[in-house]
């Protein structure tokens, strides 16, 4: 059986198409060689486990690597008290030492045996102080340094025992030139140590200071670049010879995912296993095209997967986070990035946002669409008159697989003016975009997609890119600021159409002038046609 794209569990080079992570492993080894203690905190399904398992193999010639997974080896019951934790940790540690690939020294064997004896003879007395004395003895007898790696540390959240464990690691780190200790400690999970401590009850003030303040910041970029993706696709192309434009496809995948590892592999898996072979894309070469990619995007956004479900759950678990995401999407306000803001830190930790020139933006186009769809299909929004109007109108806009955007704008103007024509300017500034998307979504749902171009999103202008039937349409949403301002907007849109290689574009102007003329106009600028709807 040949290799495939993998989105479950860790990736293995002989089984899966994967990005070459060896340069990343070399970077991480630099931290280890310097004796750093650090945490790899990244969002869900970001390649943490794959990286750690590959790192174990990468380091084993120079180090003894003690690799643990708290989710597999330390159930919640193991954190019941200090003694229970120490016994469970010691058992797992001994088992790993017994299975090391290379033989350990006689001195190490004796030190491990002393820990084993303590488990049998002094089991009830084994607590963190004693445990670390035995671990220090093992480190002291080793003929090469020991590395402790712990994956899924989120499983230890809300447990004081784990914080006390970190305190012991910290103490031995500080005294490591006099008391033998691990060369390096690597913790991996979604929550970083600061967030772990913040999840305790607020009245437990003595737990608010992090015991992990000796850790080095781990700032390595673990997302995939377009070059990384191209390397993965190159391996696939050697096997299948589809004739795809590897570089173009890699850049397209990156454009929509910003290199989020799960999304990159998911797109590739859908194209390979679901799009290729369907009636529209019978051959693999036909699937690995722009049209095949758009079909894969529809499949991806229409499915329930663990990542999307987790994202939605986080919005309900953290109301401030939900408000922040909503504001970024619909209010058109530039929100400054502030790493010290707790909600910003939470959003970044979950991978929802990124810092782009000091401004918060949604991390990638797919996440943006997941969030838009969540908000727009809420019971509250589906009960709005504009959404109901779209449901009634939807069958008249598509002919021969082509979306008639001209007619769609005409109907939107008609409904918007009837429903909201007497509302205040402030109402329209904040809700006009939402109402247009509420009208658009049920019309293209299931057959097309849309996204908001982040480079032009602000309080006065937003460009919505609509993909339907293999065609792209640019719809600029803007606030009317007078004729001169409007003419500049028309010129900007014409330039933007040039970027997308389009001859026709659309504008929706929210005009608060009492003398406005509501309706749809066509404007010719050079070789471009602009269809402007004024509401």
Coordinates of C-alpha atoms in Angstrom, one line a residue:
X1 CA 0.0 0.0 0.0
X2 CA 1.4 3.4 -1.0
X3 CA 1.8 6.5 1.1
X4 CA -1.2 8.7 1.8
X5 CA -2.0 12.1 3.4
X6 CA -2.6 11.8 7.1
X7 CA -4.7 14.0 9.4
X8 CA -5.0 11.6 12.4
X9 CA -2.2 10.9 14.8
X10 CA 1.4 11.5 14.1
X11 CA 2.9 11.3 10.6
X12 CA 5.5 8.7 9.6
X13 CA 7.7 9.2 6.6
X14 CA 7.4 5.7 5.3
X15 CA 3.5 5.8 5.5
X16 CA 2.5 9.4 4.8
X17 CA 3.3 12.3 2.6
X18 CA 4.7 14.9 4.9
X19 CA 6.6 18.1 5.0
X20 CA 10.4 17.7 5.6
X21 CA 10.7 18.8 9.3
X22 CA 14.4 18.0 9.6
X23 CA 15.4 21.7 9.5
X24 CA 13.0 22.2 12.5
X25 CA 14.5 19.3 14.3
X26 CA 17.9 20.8 13.9
X27 CA 16.6 24.1 15.3
X28 CA 15.1 22.4 18.3
X29 CA 18.3 20.4 18.9
X30 CA 20.0 23.8 19.3
X31 CA 17.8 24.5 22.3
X32 CA 18.6 21.0 23.7
X33 CA 22.3 21.4 23.2
X34 CA 22.3 24.7 25.1
X35 CA 20.5 22.9 28.0
X36 CA 17.2 24.9 27.7
X37 CA 14.0 24.0 29.4
X38 CA 11.0 25.1 27.2
X39 CA 7.4 24.4 26.2
X40 CA 6.1 23.8 22.7
X41 CA 2.7 25.4 22.9
X42 CA 0.7 25.3 19.7
X43 CA -3.0 25.1 18.7
X44 CA -4.7 21.7 18.2
X45 CA -3.5 19.5 15.4
X46 CA -0.5 21.6 14.7
X47 CA 2.1 18.8 14.4
X48 CA 3.3 18.8 18.0
X49 CA 3.2 15.0 18.5
X50 CA 4.7 14.4 15.1
X51 CA 7.6 16.8 15.9
X52 CA 8.3 15.2 19.3
X53 CA 8.3 11.7 18.0
X54 CA 10.6 12.6 15.2
X55 CA 12.8 14.6 17.7
X56 CA 13.2 11.5 19.8
X57 CA 14.8 9.7 16.9
X58 CA 16.8 12.7 15.9
X59 CA 18.4 13.0 19.4
X60 CA 18.9 9.4 20.4
X61 CA 22.5 9.1 19.3
X62 CA 23.7 11.9 21.6
X63 CA 21.1 11.8 24.4
X64 CA 18.9 9.4 26.3
X65 CA 15.4 10.6 25.5
X66 CA 12.7 9.9 28.1
X67 CA 9.5 10.6 26.1
X68 CA 6.2 10.5 27.9
X69 CA 2.6 11.2 26.9
X70 CA 0.5 12.4 29.9
X71 CA -2.7 11.6 28.0
X72 CA -1.8 8.0 27.6
X73 CA 0.3 7.3 30.7
X74 CA -1.2 9.6 33.4
X75 CA -4.9 9.5 33.8
X76 CA -6.7 12.1 35.9
X77 CA -6.7 9.7 38.8
X78 CA -2.9 9.8 38.8
X79 CA -3.0 13.5 39.9
X80 CA -5.2 12.7 42.9
X81 CA -2.3 13.4 45.3
X82 CA 1.5 13.7 45.3
X83 CA 2.2 10.1 46.2
X84 CA -0.2 8.7 43.5
X85 CA 1.5 11.0 40.9
X86 CA 5.0 10.0 41.9
X87 CA 4.3 6.3 41.8
X88 CA 2.7 6.6 38.3
X89 CA 5.5 8.8 37.0
X90 CA 8.2 6.5 38.4
X91 CA 6.6 3.4 36.9
X92 CA 6.4 5.0 33.4
X93 CA 10.0 6.3 33.8
X94 CA 11.3 2.9 34.6
X95 CA 9.4 1.2 31.8
X96 CA 11.0 3.7 29.3
X97 CA 14.5 3.2 30.7
X98 CA 14.1 -0.5 30.2
X99 CA 13.1 0.0 26.5
X100 CA 15.8 2.4 25.5
X101 CA 17.4 1.4 22.2
X102 CA 21.0 1.6 23.4
X103 CA 22.2 -0.2 26.5
X104 CA 22.5 1.9 29.6
X105 CA 25.6 1.9 31.9
X106 CA 25.8 -0.4 35.0
X107 CA 25.7 2.7 37.2
X108 CA 22.4 3.8 35.5
X109 CA 21.0 0.3 35.9
X110 CA 21.8 0.4 39.6
X111 CA 20.2 3.9 40.0
X112 CA 17.1 2.7 38.2
X113 CA 17.0 -0.4 40.4
X114 CA 17.0 1.8 43.5
X115 CA 14.0 3.7 42.2
X116 CA 12.3 0.3 41.5
X117 CA 13.1 -0.8 45.1
X118 CA 11.5 2.4 46.4
X119 CA 8.4 1.6 44.5
X120 CA 8.0 -1.7 46.1
X121 CA 9.4 -1.1 49.7
X122 CA 8.6 2.6 50.3
X123 CA 5.7 3.1 47.9
X124 CA 3.6 5.1 50.4
X125 CA 6.5 7.4 51.2
X126 CA 7.4 8.2 47.6
X127 CA 6.7 11.9 47.0
X128 CA 8.2 14.6 44.8
X129 CA 11.3 15.3 46.9
X130 CA 12.3 11.6 47.0
X131 CA 11.3 11.1 43.3
X132 CA 13.6 13.8 42.1
X133 CA 16.5 12.6 44.3
X134 CA 16.3 9.2 42.4
X135 CA 16.0 11.0 39.1
X136 CA 19.0 13.1 39.9
X137 CA 21.0 9.9 40.7
X138 CA 20.1 8.4 37.4
X139 CA 21.2 11.6 35.6
X140 CA 24.4 11.6 37.5
X141 CA 25.3 8.0 36.5
X142 CA 24.4 8.5 32.8
X143 CA 27.2 8.3 30.2
X144 CA 25.3 10.8 28.0
X145 CA 22.7 13.5 29.0
X146 CA 19.1 12.7 29.6
X147 CA 16.2 14.7 27.9
X148 CA 12.7 14.6 29.4
X149 CA 9.9 15.2 26.9
X150 CA 6.3 15.3 28.0
X151 CA 3.5 15.5 25.4
X152 CA -0.2 16.4 26.1
X153 CA 0.6 18.4 29.3
X154 CA -3.0 19.8 29.0
X155 CA -4.0 16.5 30.7
X156 CA -2.3 17.8 33.9
X157 CA -4.3 21.1 33.9
X158 CA -6.0 22.1 37.1
X159 CA -3.8 19.8 39.2
X160 CA -1.7 21.4 41.9
X161 CA 0.5 18.3 41.9
X162 CA 1.7 19.1 38.4
X163 CA 2.6 22.6 39.4
X164 CA 4.6 21.2 42.3
X165 CA 6.3 18.9 39.8
X166 CA 7.3 21.9 37.7
X167 CA 8.6 23.6 40.8
X168 CA 10.9 20.6 41.4
X169 CA 12.1 20.8 37.8
X170 CA 12.8 24.4 38.3
X171 CA 14.8 23.8 41.5
X172 CA 17.0 21.2 39.8
X173 CA 17.4 23.4 36.8
X174 CA 18.7 26.2 39.0
X175 CA 21.0 23.8 41.0
X176 CA 22.1 21.6 38.0
X177 CA 25.7 22.5 38.3
X178 CA 25.8 21.0 41.8
X179 CA 23.0 18.4 41.6
X180 CA 22.7 16.3 38.4
X181 CA 19.6 17.1 36.4
X182 CA 18.0 16.6 33.0
X183 CA 20.0 18.3 30.2
X184 CA 16.7 19.7 28.8
X185 CA 13.0 19.4 29.5
X186 CA 10.4 19.8 26.7
X187 CA 6.7 20.2 27.5
X188 CA 4.2 20.2 24.7
X189 CA 0.5 21.1 24.6
X190 CA -2.1 23.7 23.7
X191 CA -2.1 25.5 27.0
X192 CA 1.2 27.1 28.1
X193 CA 2.2 27.1 31.7
X194 CA 0.8 30.6 32.3
X195 CA -2.6 29.4 31.1
X196 CA -2.4 26.2 33.1
X197 CA -2.0 28.2 36.3
X198 CA -4.8 30.6 35.3
X199 CA -7.3 27.7 35.1
X200 CA -7.2 27.1 38.8
X201 CA -9.8 28.7 41.1
X202 CA -9.1 32.4 41.5
X203 CA -9.2 32.2 45.3
X204 CA -6.1 30.1 45.2
X205 CA -3.9 33.1 44.9
X206 CA -0.7 31.2 46.0
X207 CA -0.9 29.3 42.7
X208 CA -0.8 32.3 40.5
X209 CA 2.9 32.6 40.2
X210 CA 4.3 30.4 37.4
X211 CA 6.8 27.7 38.5
X212 CA 8.1 27.6 34.9
X213 CA 9.7 31.0 34.8
X214 CA 13.1 29.4 34.0
X215 CA 11.8 28.3 30.6
X216 CA 13.2 29.7 27.4
X217 CA 10.6 31.2 25.0
X218 CA 10.1 28.8 22.1
X219 CA 9.4 31.1 19.1
X220 CA 10.1 28.7 16.2
X221 CA 7.5 28.9 13.4
X222 CA 5.9 25.5 13.1
X223 CA 3.5 26.4 10.3
X224 CA 4.2 25.2 6.7
X225 CA 5.5 27.6 4.1
X226 CA 4.5 27.4 0.4
X227 CA 8.0 25.9 -0.1
X228 CA 7.3 23.2 2.6
X229 CA 4.0 22.3 0.9
X230 CA 5.6 22.2 -2.5
X231 CA 8.2 19.7 -1.1
X232 CA 5.4 17.4 0.1
X233 CA 3.5 17.7 -3.1
X234 CA 6.7 16.9 -5.0
X235 CA 6.8 13.5 -3.3
X236 CA 3.2 12.9 -4.2
X237 CA 3.8 13.9 -7.8
X238 CA 6.7 11.5 -8.1
X239 CA 4.4 8.6 -7.1
X240 CA 1.3 9.6 -9.1
X241 CA 2.5 11.8 -12.0
X242 CA -0.6 14.0 -12.2
X243 CA 1.1 16.8 -14.1
X244 CA -0.1 19.3 -11.5
X245 CA 1.5 22.8 -11.2
X246 CA 3.3 21.9 -7.9
X247 CA 4.3 25.5 -7.1
X248 CA 0.9 27.0 -8.0
X249 CA -1.0 24.4 -6.0
X250 CA 1.3 24.9 -3.0
X251 CA 0.8 28.6 -3.1
X252 CA -3.0 28.2 -3.4
X253 CA -3.1 25.8 -0.4
X254 CA -0.9 28.3 1.6
X255 CA -3.1 31.2 0.6
X256 CA -6.2 29.6 2.2
X257 CA -4.5 27.9 5.2
X258 CA -1.5 30.1 6.1
X259 CA 0.3 26.9 6.6
X260 CA -1.8 25.4 9.4
X261 CA -0.5 21.8 9.3
X262 CA -3.9 20.0 9.7
X263 CA -5.5 22.2 7.1
X264 CA -2.7 21.7 4.6
X265 CA -2.9 17.9 4.9
X266 CA -6.7 17.9 5.0
X267 CA -6.9 19.8 1.7
X268 CA -4.5 17.4 0.1
X269 CA -6.3 14.4 1.5
X270 CA -9.7 15.6 0.2
X271 CA -8.4 16.3 -3.3
X272 CA -6.6 12.9 -3.5
X273 CA -9.3 10.7 -2.0
X274 CA -12.6 12.6 -2.6
X275 CA -12.3 15.0 -5.5
X276 CA -10.2 12.8 -7.8
X277 CA -12.5 10.2 -9.4
X278 CA -15.8 12.1 -9.0
X279 CA -17.8 12.8 -12.2
X280 CA -16.3 16.3 -12.6
X281 CA -12.7 15.3 -11.9
X282 CA -12.3 11.7 -13.2
X283 CA -8.5 11.8 -13.3
X284 CA -6.1 12.8 -10.5
X285 CA -4.6 15.5 -12.8
X286 CA -8.0 17.1 -13.2
X287 CA -8.5 17.2 -9.4
X288 CA -5.1 18.9 -8.7
X289 CA -6.3 22.2 -10.3
X290 CA -7.9 25.4 -9.1
X291 CA -11.3 23.9 -9.8
X292 CA -10.6 20.8 -7.8
X293 CA -9.2 22.9 -5.0
X294 CA -12.4 24.9 -4.8
X295 CA -14.4 21.6 -4.6
X296 CA -12.2 20.5 -1.8
X297 CA -12.8 23.8 0.0
X298 CA -16.6 23.2 -0.1
X299 CA -16.1 19.6 1.2
X300 CA -13.9 20.9 4.0
X301 CA -16.2 23.7 5.1
X302 CA -19.2 21.4 5.0
X303 CA -17.8 18.7 7.3
X304 CA -17.7 18.3 11.0
X305 CA -14.2 17.5 12.1
X306 CA -12.5 17.6 15.5
X307 CA -10.6 20.8 14.8
X308 CA -13.7 22.8 13.8
X309 CA -15.7 21.4 16.6
X310 CA -13.0 22.4 19.1
X311 CA -12.9 25.9 17.7
X312 CA -16.6 26.3 18.1
X313 CA -16.5 24.9 21.6
X314 CA -13.8 27.4 22.6
X315 CA -16.0 30.3 21.5
X316 CA -18.7 29.2 23.9
X317 CA -16.2 28.4 26.7
X318 CA -14.7 31.9 26.4
X319 CA -17.4 34.6 25.9
X320 CA -14.8 37.4 25.6
X321 CA -13.0 35.4 22.9
X322 CA -16.3 35.0 21.0
X323 CA -16.9 38.8 21.2
X324 CA -13.4 39.5 19.9
X325 CA -13.8 37.2 16.9
X326 CA -17.2 38.7 16.1
X327 CA -15.8 42.2 16.3
X328 CA -12.9 41.4 13.9
X329 CA -15.2 39.8 11.4
X330 CA -18.2 42.2 11.3
X331 CA -17.3 45.5 12.9
X332 CA -14.6 46.4 10.4
X333 CA -12.5 47.8 13.2
X334 CA -8.8 47.4 13.4
X335 CA -8.0 45.9 16.8
X336 CA -4.5 46.4 18.0
X337 CA -2.5 43.4 18.9
X338 CA -1.5 43.3 22.6
X339 CA 0.2 40.1 23.8
X340 CA -0.5 41.1 27.5
X341 CA -4.2 41.2 27.0
X342 CA -5.6 37.9 28.3
X343 CA -8.2 37.4 25.6
X344 CA -5.7 38.2 22.9
X345 CA -3.3 35.6 24.4
X346 CA -6.1 33.0 24.6
X347 CA -7.1 33.7 20.9
X348 CA -3.5 33.3 19.8
X349 CA -2.9 30.2 21.9
X350 CA -5.9 28.5 20.2
X351 CA -4.5 29.6 16.8
X352 CA -7.5 31.8 16.0
X353 CA -5.6 35.0 15.4
X354 CA -2.2 36.3 14.3
X355 CA -0.4 39.5 14.6
X356 CA -0.2 41.2 11.2
X357 CA 1.6 44.5 11.4
X358 CA 0.4 45.2 15.0
X359 CA -3.2 44.4 14.1
X360 CA -5.1 41.3 15.0
X361 CA -6.5 39.3 12.1
X362 CA -8.1 35.8 11.9
X363 CA -5.2 33.3 11.4
X364 CA -6.3 32.0 8.0
X365 CA -9.0 32.1 5.4
X366 CA -10.5 28.7 6.4
X367 CA -10.9 29.7 10.0
X368 CA -12.4 32.9 9.0
X369 CA -15.0 31.1 7.0
X370 CA -15.7 28.6 9.8
X371 CA -16.4 31.6 12.1
X372 CA -18.5 33.5 9.6
X373 CA -20.6 30.4 9.0
X374 CA -21.0 29.9 12.7
X375 CA -22.2 33.4 13.3
X376 CA -24.3 33.7 10.2
X377 CA -26.2 30.5 10.7
X378 CA -27.1 31.1 14.3
X379 CA -30.7 30.9 15.2
X380 CA -30.8 34.7 15.8
X381 CA -29.4 35.5 12.3
X382 CA -31.5 32.9 10.5
X383 CA -34.6 34.6 11.9
X384 CA -33.8 38.0 10.4
X385 CA -35.9 39.2 7.6
X386 CA -33.0 39.6 5.2
X387 CA -32.0 36.0 5.6
X388 CA -35.6 34.8 5.1
X389 CA -35.7 37.0 2.0
X390 CA -32.6 35.3 0.6
X391 CA -34.1 31.8 1.2
X392 CA -37.2 32.9 -0.8
X393 CA -35.1 34.4 -3.6
X394 CA -32.3 31.9 -3.9
X395 CA -33.6 29.9 -6.9
X396 CA -33.6 32.8 -9.3
X397 CA -29.9 33.7 -9.2
X398 CA -28.3 30.7 -10.9
X399 CA -28.6 29.8 -14.5
X400 CA -26.4 27.3 -16.3
X401 CA -24.1 27.0 -13.3
X402 CA -23.4 30.8 -13.3
X403 CA -24.3 33.1 -10.4
X404 CA -26.1 36.3 -11.6
X405 CA -24.5 38.7 -9.2
X406 CA -26.1 41.7 -11.0
X407 CA -29.6 40.4 -10.1
X408 CA -28.5 39.4 -6.6
X409 CA -27.4 43.0 -5.9
X410 CA -30.7 44.4 -7.3
X411 CA -32.7 42.2 -5.0
X412 CA -30.5 42.9 -2.0
X413 CA -31.0 46.7 -2.6
X414 CA -34.7 46.2 -2.8
X415 CA -34.9 44.1 0.4
X416 CA -32.5 46.2 2.4
X417 CA -34.2 49.5 1.6
X418 CA -37.6 48.1 2.5
X419 CA -36.4 46.5 5.7
X420 CA -33.7 48.9 7.0
X421 CA -34.0 52.1 5.0
X422 CA -35.1 54.2 8.0
X423 CA -32.3 52.9 10.4
X424 CA -29.6 55.1 11.9
X425 CA -26.2 55.5 10.3
X426 CA -24.5 53.9 13.2
X427 CA -26.7 50.8 12.8
X428 CA -25.7 50.5 9.2
X429 CA -22.0 51.0 9.7
X430 CA -21.9 48.1 12.1
X431 CA -24.4 45.8 10.5
X432 CA -24.5 46.5 6.8
X433 CA -21.7 44.0 6.1
X434 CA -23.5 41.4 8.2
X435 CA -26.7 41.8 6.3
X436 CA -25.1 41.5 2.9
X437 CA -23.4 38.3 4.0
X438 CA -26.6 37.0 5.6
X439 CA -28.3 37.6 2.2
X440 CA -25.4 36.1 0.2
X441 CA -24.7 32.9 2.2
X442 CA -28.0 30.9 1.7
X443 CA -27.9 31.7 -2.0
X444 CA -24.4 30.2 -2.7
X445 CA -24.5 27.7 0.2
X446 CA -23.5 24.2 -1.0
X447 CA -22.4 25.4 -4.5
X448 CA -20.0 28.2 -3.7
X449 CA -18.0 29.9 -1.1
X450 CA -16.8 33.4 -0.1
X451 CA -14.2 35.0 2.0
X452 CA -13.3 38.5 3.1
X453 CA -10.1 39.9 1.8
X454 CA -8.2 40.9 5.0
X455 CA -6.0 43.4 3.2
X456 CA -9.0 45.7 2.5
X457 CA -11.1 45.1 5.6
X458 CA -11.7 48.3 7.6
X459 CA -14.5 50.4 8.9
X460 CA -15.0 52.0 5.5
X461 CA -14.2 49.2 3.0
X462 CA -14.4 45.5 2.8
X463 CA -13.9 43.3 -0.2
X464 CA -15.8 40.0 -0.4
X465 CA -14.4 37.4 -2.8
X466 CA -17.1 35.0 -4.1
X467 CA -16.2 31.7 -5.6
X468 CA -19.0 30.1 -7.6
X469 CA -18.9 27.5 -10.3
X470 CA -15.2 28.1 -10.9
X471 CA -15.8 31.9 -11.3
X472 CA -14.5 34.6 -8.9
X473 CA -16.4 37.8 -8.2
X474 CA -15.1 40.7 -6.1
X475 CA -17.8 42.7 -4.2
X476 CA -16.6 45.8 -2.4
X477 CA -18.7 46.9 0.6
X478 CA -18.2 50.5 1.6
X479 CA -19.6 53.4 3.5
X480 CA -20.6 56.4 1.2
X481 CA -18.4 59.4 2.1
X482 CA -19.3 61.7 -0.8
X483 CA -18.7 61.6 -4.6
X484 CA -15.0 62.3 -4.5
X485 CA -14.4 59.5 -2.0
X486 CA -16.7 57.2 -4.0
X487 CA -14.7 57.9 -7.2
X488 CA -11.5 56.9 -5.4
X489 CA -13.2 53.7 -4.3
X490 CA -14.1 52.9 -7.8
X491 CA -10.5 53.4 -8.9
X492 CA -9.3 51.2 -6.1
X493 CA -11.7 48.4 -7.0
X494 CA -10.6 48.7 -10.7
X495 CA -7.0 48.2 -9.5
X496 CA -8.1 45.2 -7.4
X497 CA -9.9 43.6 -10.3
X498 CA -6.6 43.9 -12.2
X499 CA -4.9 41.9 -9.4
X500 CA -7.6 39.2 -9.8
X501 CA -7.5 39.3 -13.6
X502 CA -11.2 40.2 -13.8
X503 CA -13.0 42.6 -16.1
X504 CA -16.1 43.1 -13.9
X505 CA -16.5 44.0 -10.3
X506 CA -19.3 45.0 -7.8
X507 CA -19.8 47.6 -5.1
X508 CA -22.4 47.9 -2.4
X509 CA -22.4 51.4 -1.0
X510 CA -24.2 52.1 2.3
X511 CA -25.3 55.7 1.7
X512 CA -26.8 57.8 4.6
X513 CA -27.5 60.9 2.5
X514 CA -31.2 61.7 2.5
X515 CA -31.0 62.7 -1.1
X516 CA -29.4 59.4 -2.2
X517 CA -30.7 57.5 -5.2
X518 CA -31.2 53.9 -4.3
X519 CA -30.6 51.4 -7.0
X520 CA -28.0 49.7 -9.2
X521 CA -25.7 51.6 -11.6
X522 CA -23.1 50.5 -14.1
X523 CA -19.9 52.4 -14.5
X524 CA -17.2 51.9 -17.1
X525 CA -13.6 52.6 -16.1
X526 CA -11.2 51.8 -19.0
X527 CA -11.7 48.1 -19.7
X528 CA -13.4 47.4 -16.4
X529 CA -17.2 47.4 -15.7
X530 CA -18.3 48.2 -12.1
X531 CA -21.8 47.4 -11.0
X532 CA -22.6 49.6 -8.0
X533 CA -25.5 49.0 -5.7
X534 CA -26.5 52.0 -3.5
X535 CA -28.6 51.3 -0.4

